[in-house]
Short mmCIF file of C-alpha atoms and ligand atoms in Angstrom, two decimals:
data_model
loop_
_atom_site.label_atom_id
_atom_site.label_comp_id
_atom_site.label_asym_id
_atom_site.label_seq_id
_atom_site.Cartn_x
_atom_site.Cartn_y
_atom_site.Cartn_z
CA MET U 2 5.03 -133.86 76.86
CA ASN U 3 7.89 -136.27 76.37
CA GLU U 4 11.16 -134.89 75.24
CA HIS U 5 14.80 -135.85 75.21
CA VAL U 6 18.00 -133.96 74.86
CA SER U 7 19.31 -133.86 71.32
CA LEU U 8 22.45 -135.79 70.48
CA SER U 9 23.25 -133.26 67.80
CA ALA U 10 25.28 -130.14 68.52
CA PRO U 11 23.34 -127.32 70.14
CA ILE U 12 21.87 -124.90 67.62
CA GLU U 13 23.94 -121.73 67.36
CA GLU U 14 22.43 -118.37 68.22
CA PRO U 15 20.57 -117.50 65.04
CA ILE U 16 21.63 -114.58 62.90
CA GLN U 17 18.35 -113.06 61.82
CA ARG U 18 18.08 -111.16 58.57
CA SER U 19 15.02 -109.36 59.80
CA ASN U 20 12.92 -109.46 62.92
CA THR U 21 10.43 -111.89 61.49
CA ARG U 22 11.19 -115.53 61.10
CA LYS U 23 9.67 -117.36 58.19
CA VAL U 24 8.00 -120.74 58.12
CA PHE U 25 7.39 -122.92 55.10
CA ILE U 26 4.67 -125.49 55.72
CA LYS U 27 4.48 -128.46 53.39
CA THR U 28 1.13 -130.24 53.58
CA TYR U 29 0.64 -133.86 52.64
CA GLY U 30 -2.59 -135.85 52.57
CA CYS U 31 -6.15 -134.88 53.31
CA GLN U 32 -8.12 -131.65 53.67
CA MET U 33 -7.88 -131.84 57.43
CA ASN U 34 -4.13 -131.50 57.10
CA VAL U 35 -4.70 -128.42 54.92
CA TYR U 36 -6.84 -126.96 57.71
CA ASP U 37 -4.31 -127.96 60.39
CA SER U 38 -1.48 -126.35 58.43
CA THR U 39 -3.40 -123.09 58.35
CA ARG U 40 -4.00 -123.26 62.08
CA MET U 41 -0.34 -124.11 62.77
CA GLY U 42 0.55 -121.05 60.69
CA ASP U 43 -1.80 -119.01 62.91
CA ALA U 44 -0.19 -120.38 66.08
CA LEU U 45 3.25 -119.51 64.74
CA ALA U 46 2.14 -116.05 63.61
CA SER U 47 1.48 -115.18 67.24
CA GLU U 48 5.19 -115.94 67.81
CA GLY U 49 6.24 -113.61 65.01
CA TYR U 50 6.54 -116.17 62.21
CA GLU U 51 5.38 -115.25 58.73
CA THR U 52 4.42 -118.04 56.36
CA THR U 53 6.28 -118.20 53.07
CA GLU U 54 5.69 -120.11 49.84
CA GLU U 55 9.46 -120.21 49.22
CA MET U 56 11.25 -122.98 51.06
CA GLY U 57 14.56 -121.23 50.30
CA GLU U 58 13.74 -118.28 52.53
CA ALA U 59 12.37 -120.29 55.46
CA ASP U 60 13.92 -120.43 58.94
CA LEU U 61 11.57 -123.26 59.83
CA VAL U 62 10.26 -126.00 57.56
CA LEU U 63 7.30 -127.88 58.89
CA LEU U 64 6.15 -131.08 57.23
CA ASN U 65 2.49 -131.79 57.97
CA THR U 66 2.46 -135.46 57.16
CA CYS U 67 0.10 -138.25 56.09
CA HIS U 68 0.29 -141.89 57.17
CA ILE U 69 -2.71 -143.29 55.32
CA ARG U 70 -0.73 -145.32 52.79
CA GLU U 71 2.87 -146.53 52.80
CA LYS U 72 3.91 -144.24 49.95
CA ALA U 73 2.63 -141.17 51.78
CA ALA U 74 4.80 -142.00 54.81
CA ASP U 75 7.87 -142.79 52.65
CA LYS U 76 7.70 -139.32 51.09
CA VAL U 77 8.30 -137.79 54.50
CA TYR U 78 11.61 -139.55 55.05
CA SER U 79 12.93 -138.64 51.62
CA ALA U 80 11.91 -135.00 52.18
CA LEU U 81 13.70 -135.09 55.55
CA GLY U 82 16.88 -136.31 53.87
CA ARG U 83 16.84 -133.22 51.62
CA LEU U 84 16.11 -130.93 54.55
CA ARG U 85 19.07 -132.36 56.47
CA GLU U 86 21.35 -131.19 53.64
CA MET U 87 19.73 -127.74 53.69
CA LYS U 88 20.26 -127.54 57.41
CA LYS U 89 23.97 -128.30 57.02
CA LYS U 90 24.35 -125.51 54.47
CA ARG U 91 22.50 -123.06 56.67
CA ALA U 92 24.63 -124.00 59.67
CA ALA U 93 27.73 -123.20 57.62
CA GLU U 94 26.22 -119.76 56.90
CA GLY U 95 25.42 -119.30 60.59
CA ARG U 96 21.69 -119.12 59.91
CA GLU U 97 18.94 -120.75 61.89
CA PHE U 98 17.14 -123.56 60.15
CA MET U 99 14.73 -125.71 62.08
CA ILE U 100 12.85 -128.78 60.94
CA GLY U 101 9.49 -129.83 62.34
CA VAL U 102 7.41 -132.91 61.62
CA ALA U 103 3.69 -132.67 62.34
CA GLY U 104 0.60 -134.68 61.38
CA CYS U 105 -0.10 -138.39 61.31
CA VAL U 106 3.43 -139.71 60.68
CA ALA U 107 4.52 -137.67 63.70
CA GLN U 108 1.74 -139.24 65.73
CA ALA U 109 2.40 -142.78 64.54
CA GLU U 110 6.19 -142.80 64.62
CA GLY U 111 7.06 -140.19 67.26
CA GLU U 112 10.53 -140.85 68.67
CA GLU U 113 11.34 -143.11 65.73
CA ILE U 114 11.45 -140.05 63.44
CA ALA U 115 13.90 -138.30 65.70
CA ARG U 116 16.00 -141.49 65.80
CA ARG U 117 16.00 -142.02 62.03
CA GLU U 118 16.56 -138.36 61.22
CA PRO U 119 18.57 -136.52 63.89
CA ALA U 120 18.28 -133.24 61.98
CA VAL U 121 14.64 -133.00 63.08
CA ASP U 122 14.11 -130.47 65.89
CA VAL U 123 10.44 -130.94 66.70
CA VAL U 124 7.95 -133.79 66.29
CA ILE U 125 4.41 -132.71 67.08
CA GLY U 126 1.15 -134.65 66.82
CA PRO U 127 -2.19 -133.52 65.38
CA GLN U 128 -3.69 -133.06 68.85
CA THR U 129 -0.89 -130.95 70.29
CA TYR U 130 0.04 -128.44 67.63
CA HIS U 131 -1.22 -125.50 69.67
CA ARG U 132 1.94 -126.19 71.74
CA LEU U 133 4.17 -125.77 68.69
CA PRO U 134 5.51 -122.32 69.69
CA ASP U 135 6.60 -123.74 73.07
CA ALA U 136 8.16 -126.76 71.43
CA LEU U 137 10.20 -124.51 69.13
CA LYS U 138 11.39 -122.39 72.03
CA GLN U 139 12.67 -125.50 73.76
CA ALA U 140 14.22 -126.82 70.58
CA ARG U 141 16.07 -123.55 70.17
CA THR U 142 17.89 -124.27 73.42
CA GLY U 143 19.26 -127.43 71.87
CA LYS U 144 16.66 -129.93 73.04
CA ARG U 145 14.78 -132.05 70.59
CA VAL U 146 11.07 -132.15 71.40
CA VAL U 147 8.72 -135.02 70.70
CA ASP U 148 5.19 -134.07 71.73
CA THR U 149 2.64 -136.58 70.55
CA GLU U 150 0.64 -137.33 73.66
CA TYR U 151 -3.06 -136.57 73.41
CA ALA U 152 -3.53 -133.19 75.04
CA VAL U 153 -6.02 -133.02 77.89
CA GLU U 154 -6.81 -129.44 76.93
CA ASP U 155 -8.84 -128.54 73.84
CA LYS U 156 -6.34 -127.40 71.22
CA PHE U 157 -8.99 -125.31 69.45
CA ALA U 158 -9.61 -123.32 72.62
CA HIS U 159 -5.86 -122.59 72.77
CA LEU U 160 -5.34 -121.55 69.17
CA PRO U 161 -5.37 -117.82 68.47
CA ALA U 162 -8.23 -116.25 66.52
CA VAL U 163 -6.98 -115.07 63.15
CA GLU U 164 -7.04 -111.49 61.92
CA LYS U 165 -9.72 -110.64 59.38
CA ALA U 166 -7.25 -109.46 56.76
CA LYS U 167 -5.40 -112.77 56.90
CA VAL U 168 -8.56 -114.82 56.50
CA ARG U 169 -9.60 -112.67 53.55
CA ALA U 170 -6.21 -113.13 51.90
CA ARG U 171 -6.69 -116.90 52.04
CA GLY U 172 -9.69 -116.74 49.77
CA VAL U 173 -13.45 -117.01 49.76
CA THR U 174 -13.67 -120.70 50.65
CA SER U 175 -12.52 -122.22 53.90
CA PHE U 176 -12.29 -125.50 55.74
CA LEU U 177 -13.56 -125.76 59.29
CA THR U 178 -12.83 -128.86 61.35
CA VAL U 179 -15.85 -129.90 63.42
CA GLN U 180 -14.89 -133.44 64.33
CA GLU U 181 -11.69 -135.44 64.64
CA GLY U 182 -10.82 -139.07 65.03
CA CYS U 183 -12.66 -142.24 64.24
CA ASP U 184 -14.23 -145.11 66.18
CA LYS U 185 -15.09 -147.21 63.14
CA PHE U 186 -11.89 -149.25 62.94
CA CYS U 187 -12.05 -150.29 59.31
CA THR U 188 -9.44 -153.02 59.22
CA PHE U 189 -7.25 -151.33 56.58
CA CYS U 190 -7.13 -147.89 58.18
CA VAL U 191 -4.61 -146.15 60.46
CA VAL U 192 -6.84 -143.19 61.27
CA PRO U 193 -8.30 -144.53 64.55
CA TYR U 194 -4.69 -144.97 65.75
CA THR U 195 -3.19 -141.71 64.46
CA ARG U 196 -6.13 -139.38 65.06
CA GLY U 197 -7.59 -141.18 68.06
CA SER U 198 -11.21 -141.72 68.96
CA GLU U 199 -14.05 -139.49 67.81
CA VAL U 200 -14.17 -136.02 69.33
CA SER U 201 -16.74 -133.40 68.29
CA ARG U 202 -16.14 -129.68 68.70
CA PRO U 203 -18.86 -127.88 70.67
CA VAL U 204 -21.68 -126.14 68.78
CA GLN U 205 -20.87 -122.59 69.87
CA GLN U 206 -17.18 -122.91 69.06
CA ILE U 207 -18.08 -123.96 65.51
CA ILE U 208 -20.66 -121.20 65.05
CA ASP U 209 -18.20 -118.58 66.33
CA GLU U 210 -15.49 -119.76 63.96
CA ALA U 211 -17.93 -119.86 61.02
CA GLU U 212 -19.19 -116.35 61.79
CA ARG U 213 -15.64 -115.03 62.01
CA LEU U 214 -14.83 -116.58 58.64
CA VAL U 215 -17.93 -115.12 57.01
CA ASP U 216 -17.29 -111.73 58.59
CA ALA U 217 -13.87 -111.78 56.90
CA GLY U 218 -15.38 -112.48 53.47
CA VAL U 219 -15.60 -116.30 53.29
CA ARG U 220 -18.61 -117.41 51.20
CA GLU U 221 -18.25 -121.19 51.34
CA ILE U 222 -17.35 -123.39 54.31
CA THR U 223 -16.52 -127.08 54.13
CA LEU U 224 -16.99 -128.81 57.47
CA LEU U 225 -14.28 -131.37 58.04
CA GLY U 226 -14.02 -134.54 60.04
CA GLN U 227 -12.43 -137.95 59.55
CA ASN U 228 -15.96 -139.13 60.15
CA VAL U 229 -17.75 -135.83 59.85
CA ASN U 230 -21.29 -137.17 59.95
CA ALA U 231 -20.59 -138.82 63.31
CA TRP U 232 -20.34 -135.29 64.73
CA GLN U 233 -22.66 -134.82 67.71
CA ALA U 234 -22.85 -132.32 70.53
CA GLU U 235 -25.14 -130.73 73.02
CA GLY U 236 -26.76 -127.61 71.65
CA PRO U 237 -29.66 -125.35 72.48
CA PRO U 238 -32.99 -127.25 72.21
CA ARG U 239 -33.78 -127.48 68.54
CA GLY U 240 -35.18 -129.85 65.98
CA ARG U 241 -36.55 -133.23 66.71
CA ASN U 242 -33.71 -134.39 68.94
CA GLY U 243 -33.95 -131.55 71.44
CA GLY U 244 -30.51 -130.61 72.71
CA GLU U 245 -28.65 -133.51 71.13
CA TRP U 246 -27.42 -132.19 67.80
CA GLY U 247 -26.21 -134.21 64.86
CA LEU U 248 -24.49 -132.89 61.75
CA GLY U 249 -27.87 -132.22 60.10
CA ASP U 250 -28.88 -129.91 62.98
CA LEU U 251 -25.55 -128.14 62.77
CA LEU U 252 -25.99 -127.55 59.04
CA TYR U 253 -29.48 -126.10 59.56
CA ARG U 254 -28.00 -123.69 62.13
CA LEU U 255 -24.99 -122.69 60.02
CA ALA U 256 -27.29 -122.08 57.04
CA GLU U 257 -28.82 -119.23 59.06
CA ILE U 258 -25.56 -117.23 59.07
CA PRO U 259 -26.15 -114.25 56.79
CA GLY U 260 -23.62 -114.11 53.96
CA LEU U 261 -22.68 -117.79 54.17
CA ALA U 262 -23.67 -118.85 50.67
CA ARG U 263 -22.42 -122.41 50.52
CA LEU U 264 -21.91 -125.34 52.85
CA ARG U 265 -20.23 -128.68 52.25
CA TYR U 266 -18.98 -131.45 54.51
CA THR U 267 -16.55 -134.33 54.19
CA THR U 268 -15.83 -137.26 54.79
CA SER U 269 -18.90 -139.27 55.70
CA HIS U 270 -19.49 -142.88 56.67
CA PRO U 271 -22.62 -144.56 55.24
CA ARG U 272 -23.62 -145.77 58.71
CA ASP U 273 -23.90 -142.20 60.00
CA MET U 274 -26.12 -140.71 57.28
CA ASP U 275 -29.19 -140.08 59.43
CA ASP U 276 -32.59 -138.74 58.32
CA ARG U 277 -31.99 -135.21 59.55
CA LEU U 278 -28.79 -134.98 57.50
CA ILE U 279 -30.52 -136.34 54.40
CA GLU U 280 -33.40 -133.90 54.91
CA ALA U 281 -30.89 -131.05 55.14
CA HIS U 282 -29.97 -131.85 51.53
CA ARG U 283 -33.63 -131.39 50.60
CA ASP U 284 -34.22 -128.23 52.64
CA LEU U 285 -31.07 -126.15 52.59
CA ARG U 286 -30.32 -124.17 49.47
CA SER U 287 -26.82 -123.43 50.70
CA LEU U 288 -25.96 -127.10 51.22
CA MET U 289 -24.28 -128.04 47.96
CA PRO U 290 -25.56 -131.08 46.05
CA TYR U 291 -22.35 -133.07 46.36
CA LEU U 292 -21.68 -135.95 48.71
CA HIS U 293 -18.44 -137.81 49.31
CA LEU U 294 -19.58 -141.15 50.67
CA PRO U 295 -16.87 -143.82 50.46
CA VAL U 296 -17.96 -147.44 50.01
CA GLN U 297 -14.45 -148.94 49.49
CA SER U 298 -15.73 -152.18 47.91
CA GLY U 299 -18.86 -153.58 46.30
CA SER U 300 -18.40 -157.08 47.70
CA ASP U 301 -20.25 -157.98 50.90
CA ARG U 302 -17.54 -160.47 51.78
CA ILE U 303 -14.84 -157.81 51.53
CA LEU U 304 -16.99 -155.16 53.21
CA LYS U 305 -17.31 -157.53 56.14
CA ALA U 306 -13.57 -158.24 56.22
CA MET U 307 -13.00 -154.48 56.10
CA ASN U 308 -15.37 -154.07 59.08
CA ARG U 309 -17.41 -151.50 57.17
CA ARG U 310 -20.59 -152.63 58.93
CA HIS U 311 -22.90 -152.30 55.94
CA THR U 312 -23.65 -154.29 52.80
CA ALA U 313 -23.52 -153.18 49.18
CA ALA U 314 -27.34 -153.28 49.00
CA GLU U 315 -27.66 -151.06 52.09
CA TYR U 316 -25.31 -148.53 50.51
CA ILE U 317 -27.32 -148.50 47.28
CA ARG U 318 -30.58 -148.09 49.21
CA LEU U 319 -29.09 -145.18 51.12
CA ILE U 320 -28.09 -143.42 47.92
CA GLU U 321 -31.56 -143.97 46.50
CA ARG U 322 -33.01 -142.28 49.58
CA ILE U 323 -30.62 -139.35 49.30
CA ARG U 324 -31.38 -138.97 45.59
CA SER U 325 -35.10 -139.07 46.26
CA MET U 326 -34.59 -135.98 48.48
CA ARG U 327 -32.11 -134.18 46.25
CA GLY U 328 -32.30 -135.41 42.65
CA ASP U 329 -29.26 -133.52 41.34
CA ILE U 330 -26.82 -134.70 44.02
CA ALA U 331 -23.40 -135.67 42.66
CA MET U 332 -21.93 -138.72 44.33
CA SER U 333 -18.28 -139.17 45.10
CA GLY U 334 -16.51 -142.09 46.74
CA ASP U 335 -13.31 -143.87 47.75
CA PHE U 336 -12.33 -147.37 46.69
CA ILE U 337 -9.64 -149.82 47.69
CA VAL U 338 -8.67 -152.63 45.34
CA GLY U 339 -6.71 -155.69 46.40
CA PHE U 340 -7.75 -155.88 50.03
CA PRO U 341 -6.45 -159.24 51.39
CA GLY U 342 -8.58 -162.10 50.04
CA GLU U 343 -10.20 -160.03 47.25
CA THR U 344 -11.07 -162.42 44.40
CA ASP U 345 -11.88 -161.61 40.77
CA GLN U 346 -15.56 -161.99 41.68
CA ASP U 347 -15.23 -159.53 44.59
CA PHE U 348 -13.61 -157.05 42.25
CA GLU U 349 -16.38 -157.53 39.68
CA ASP U 350 -18.83 -156.67 42.48
CA THR U 351 -16.95 -153.39 42.98
CA LEU U 352 -17.24 -152.58 39.28
CA ARG U 353 -20.94 -153.39 39.50
CA ILE U 354 -21.62 -151.04 42.40
CA VAL U 355 -19.75 -148.29 40.56
CA GLU U 356 -22.00 -148.89 37.53
CA GLU U 357 -25.05 -148.80 39.74
CA VAL U 358 -24.20 -145.59 41.61
CA ASN U 359 -22.67 -143.66 38.70
CA TYR U 360 -20.12 -141.42 40.42
CA ALA U 361 -19.44 -137.80 39.47
CA SER U 362 -15.94 -138.14 40.93
CA ALA U 363 -14.01 -140.71 42.96
CA TYR U 364 -10.68 -141.67 44.47
CA SER U 365 -9.29 -145.17 44.19
CA PHE U 366 -6.25 -146.83 45.67
CA LYS U 367 -4.35 -150.10 45.79
CA TYR U 368 -4.55 -151.63 49.24
CA SER U 369 -1.46 -150.66 51.22
CA THR U 370 -0.55 -152.68 54.30
CA ARG U 371 -0.42 -150.47 57.37
CA PRO U 372 1.47 -151.92 60.33
CA GLY U 373 -0.67 -152.08 63.45
CA THR U 374 -3.99 -152.41 61.61
CA PRO U 375 -5.88 -155.75 61.61
CA GLY U 376 -5.57 -155.92 57.80
CA ALA U 377 -1.80 -156.22 58.13
CA ASP U 378 -2.16 -159.60 59.87
CA LEU U 379 -4.45 -161.14 57.26
CA GLY U 380 -3.07 -163.85 55.00
CA ASP U 381 -4.01 -164.03 51.36
CA GLN U 382 -2.45 -160.72 50.31
CA VAL U 383 -3.20 -159.87 46.69
CA ALA U 384 -0.26 -159.79 44.26
CA GLU U 385 0.95 -156.35 43.22
CA GLU U 386 0.32 -156.95 39.49
CA VAL U 387 -3.25 -158.03 40.22
CA LYS U 388 -3.83 -154.88 42.27
CA ALA U 389 -2.36 -152.74 39.50
CA GLU U 390 -4.52 -154.36 36.84
CA ARG U 391 -7.69 -153.99 38.92
CA LEU U 392 -6.92 -150.40 39.75
CA GLU U 393 -6.45 -149.59 36.08
CA ARG U 394 -9.83 -151.11 35.15
CA LEU U 395 -11.60 -149.38 38.02
CA GLN U 396 -10.03 -146.02 37.28
CA ALA U 397 -10.96 -146.27 33.59
CA LEU U 398 -14.58 -146.79 34.59
CA LEU U 399 -14.55 -143.99 37.16
CA LEU U 400 -12.89 -141.61 34.71
CA LYS U 401 -15.54 -142.40 32.11
CA GLN U 402 -18.28 -141.65 34.63
CA GLN U 403 -16.61 -138.40 35.67
CA THR U 404 -16.21 -137.33 32.02
CA ASP U 405 -19.79 -138.26 31.21
CA PHE U 406 -20.98 -136.27 34.20
CA ALA U 407 -18.94 -133.25 33.08
CA LYS U 408 -20.35 -133.55 29.54
CA SER U 409 -23.88 -133.74 30.91
CA CYS U 410 -23.32 -130.29 32.43
CA VAL U 411 -22.74 -128.64 29.04
CA GLY U 412 -25.64 -126.31 28.22
CA LYS U 413 -26.70 -125.95 31.87
CA VAL U 414 -26.95 -122.55 33.55
CA ILE U 415 -25.45 -122.84 37.02
CA ASP U 416 -24.42 -120.74 40.01
CA LEU U 417 -20.68 -120.28 40.10
CA LEU U 418 -18.74 -119.06 43.11
CA LEU U 419 -15.78 -117.10 41.73
CA GLU U 420 -12.69 -118.14 43.68
CA LYS U 421 -9.39 -117.10 42.13
CA PRO U 422 -7.74 -115.63 39.04
CA GLY U 423 -7.53 -118.06 36.13
CA ARG U 424 -4.41 -118.88 34.14
CA MET U 425 -5.35 -116.55 31.29
CA PRO U 426 -5.74 -112.82 31.92
CA GLY U 427 -9.42 -111.91 32.10
CA GLN U 428 -10.33 -115.38 33.34
CA VAL U 429 -11.50 -116.38 36.79
CA ILE U 430 -11.81 -119.90 38.20
CA GLY U 431 -14.92 -120.80 40.15
CA ARG U 432 -16.58 -123.89 41.56
CA SER U 433 -19.80 -125.42 40.40
CA PRO U 434 -22.27 -126.72 43.00
CA TRP U 435 -20.85 -130.19 42.17
CA LEU U 436 -17.29 -129.11 43.06
CA GLN U 437 -16.00 -128.91 39.50
CA SER U 438 -13.50 -126.17 38.56
CA VAL U 439 -15.02 -123.84 36.00
CA ASN U 440 -13.16 -121.23 33.90
CA VAL U 441 -15.09 -118.13 32.94
CA ASP U 442 -14.35 -114.63 31.63
CA ALA U 443 -14.78 -112.34 34.62
CA LYS U 444 -13.00 -109.62 36.56
CA THR U 445 -10.84 -110.49 39.55
CA SER U 446 -12.83 -107.84 41.45
CA GLN U 447 -15.78 -110.24 41.19
CA ILE U 448 -13.99 -112.93 43.25
CA GLY U 449 -16.37 -113.87 46.06
CA ASP U 450 -19.44 -113.25 43.91
CA ILE U 451 -21.78 -115.99 42.84
CA ILE U 452 -22.72 -115.46 39.22
CA GLN U 453 -24.86 -117.39 36.81
CA VAL U 454 -22.94 -118.97 33.96
CA ARG U 455 -23.72 -121.28 31.10
CA ILE U 456 -21.41 -124.28 30.75
CA ILE U 457 -20.11 -124.36 27.19
CA GLY U 458 -17.39 -127.00 27.20
CA THR U 459 -15.26 -129.50 29.12
CA GLY U 460 -11.50 -129.83 29.58
CA PRO U 461 -9.52 -132.69 31.18
CA ASN U 462 -10.02 -131.42 34.74
CA SER U 463 -12.32 -128.46 34.42
CA LEU U 464 -15.26 -126.91 32.62
CA PHE U 465 -15.58 -123.77 30.52
CA ALA U 466 -18.42 -121.33 30.88
CA GLU U 467 -19.71 -117.97 29.73
CA PRO U 468 -21.51 -115.43 31.89
CA ALA U 469 -25.24 -116.00 31.64
CA GLU U 470 -26.51 -112.70 33.09
CA SER U 471 -27.35 -111.35 29.65
CA LEU U 472 -29.28 -114.55 28.89
CA ILE U 473 -31.50 -114.23 31.89
CA GLY U 474 -31.61 -110.45 31.91
CA ALA U 475 -30.30 -110.24 35.50
N1 LIG F 506 -4.66 -148.75 51.69
C1 LIG F 506 -5.22 -148.12 50.63
N2 LIG F 506 -6.10 -147.13 50.74
C2 LIG F 506 -6.45 -146.75 51.98
N3 LIG F 506 -7.30 -145.82 52.43
C3 LIG F 506 -7.29 -145.82 53.77
N4 LIG F 506 -6.44 -146.75 54.22
C4 LIG F 506 -5.90 -147.34 53.13
C5 LIG F 506 -4.97 -148.39 52.94
N5 LIG F 506 -4.42 -149.02 53.97
C6 LIG F 506 -8.13 -145.00 51.53
C7 LIG F 506 -9.62 -145.25 51.79
C8 LIG F 506 -10.03 -144.01 52.51
C9 LIG F 506 -9.12 -142.98 51.87
C10 LIG F 506 -8.95 -141.71 52.62
O1 LIG F 506 -7.89 -143.64 51.77
O2 LIG F 506 -10.27 -145.38 50.54
O3 LIG F 506 -11.40 -143.69 52.34
FE1 LIG F 507 -10.57 -144.98 58.43
FE2 LIG F 507 -12.87 -146.35 58.32
FE3 LIG F 507 -12.56 -144.39 60.12
FE4 LIG F 507 -12.79 -143.79 57.52
S1 LIG F 507 -14.37 -144.77 58.78
S2 LIG F 507 -11.28 -142.92 58.97
S3 LIG F 507 -11.72 -145.50 56.55
S4 LIG F 507 -11.42 -146.31 60.05
#
């Protein structure tokens, strides 16, 4: 752990309004950060911290940050500016107010954050957040702590197990990180530098966590990894690979947990979609027919420059294979427009691959130069207006596909997992197998149930449905 003594005045002895301190965690970026924020909350709970949704009542504000694009990182510094002012006010009132920066900006910028924003008490990386309680204790003595070295110990083994009641309060769906880091080194991406090289959690640790979640009432688990389908670990002899398990094997095993109704996983790399994983989509009822499989570009030239290690045709063939196993699978993807050297023709190739795949949902971004990545050193950067124009065209096409997909669902009877109260009284929001939000008239006591509904209409970001039990006489 590296640390240095703060140049700011030592923090005064806090005047506590009650025995429990409160932490407000602001999460930026991806689903893994959402999962990490929950786990940081768990680690802090064992130190007496309660999480709050109100920043105003917090004694500690923790920013769990994202470094993937420049804008995401900029947001952190502007938020820190506002927190500095809050800290001044609190100091005048004699109340403790601590500021922590976690996540990928913490990892990438470390000491630099503490230098740019002296009000920060703790900077903690994604691999060390189990040490957060210790870091806060030290910070309370007036030291500023920067802890971003990769821990030799397994953070998951050091995080406390969560109480059942708490898990239940979080809802009936849950994330579960199975893999972290990335060895792919796409030339635009900071992840291999901020999250480090690929590490897979052991089989039993994952099964234990999944069983605990299900025992507490969770019905759907989404397995997370920066490169989730690169997950591999030694497990009990099983399947065609013996003791060497891939993500497919893990899914088959998790599908055996009684009460676990739905499984998903994200994010996958096309190179790591092996046969066993594709077959799992054919065989497992609980594996939802939705696959987020980023391609980034439809141009072979750009794919090569991005170091994606596959061609557009290989990606299309892969999707054909997956669809031949699971005909109703909804495809989702990520796209980058304006990668250095991208010509009009390259961009047309991207539009063409989108047409060919027909996505049910997708995310698209303008290329953002990330210092330290190979892409940052390439000449031939694309002008901002060109990027903006391409992004607009791409997003119009993707939105049309998403809307068409939603419309194609109207009239279908589907299984809906009821997740949370809707905006209108008497309404509940659920998820379709294809990850769409669906509004339906139901009782909040039914949350956690999977009911059959008929889709009757579409809204801008969700679908409307009516219960279908009466229709099928269930
Ligand atoms: N610029 C723009 N988009 C990026 N992504 C990753 N790095 C960059 C970057 N430098 C996008 C990719 C990735 C998603 C999580 O973010 O599409 O799949
Ligand atoms: Fe980044 Fe590529 Fe790894 Fe995905 S596969 S995390 S885009 S380097």
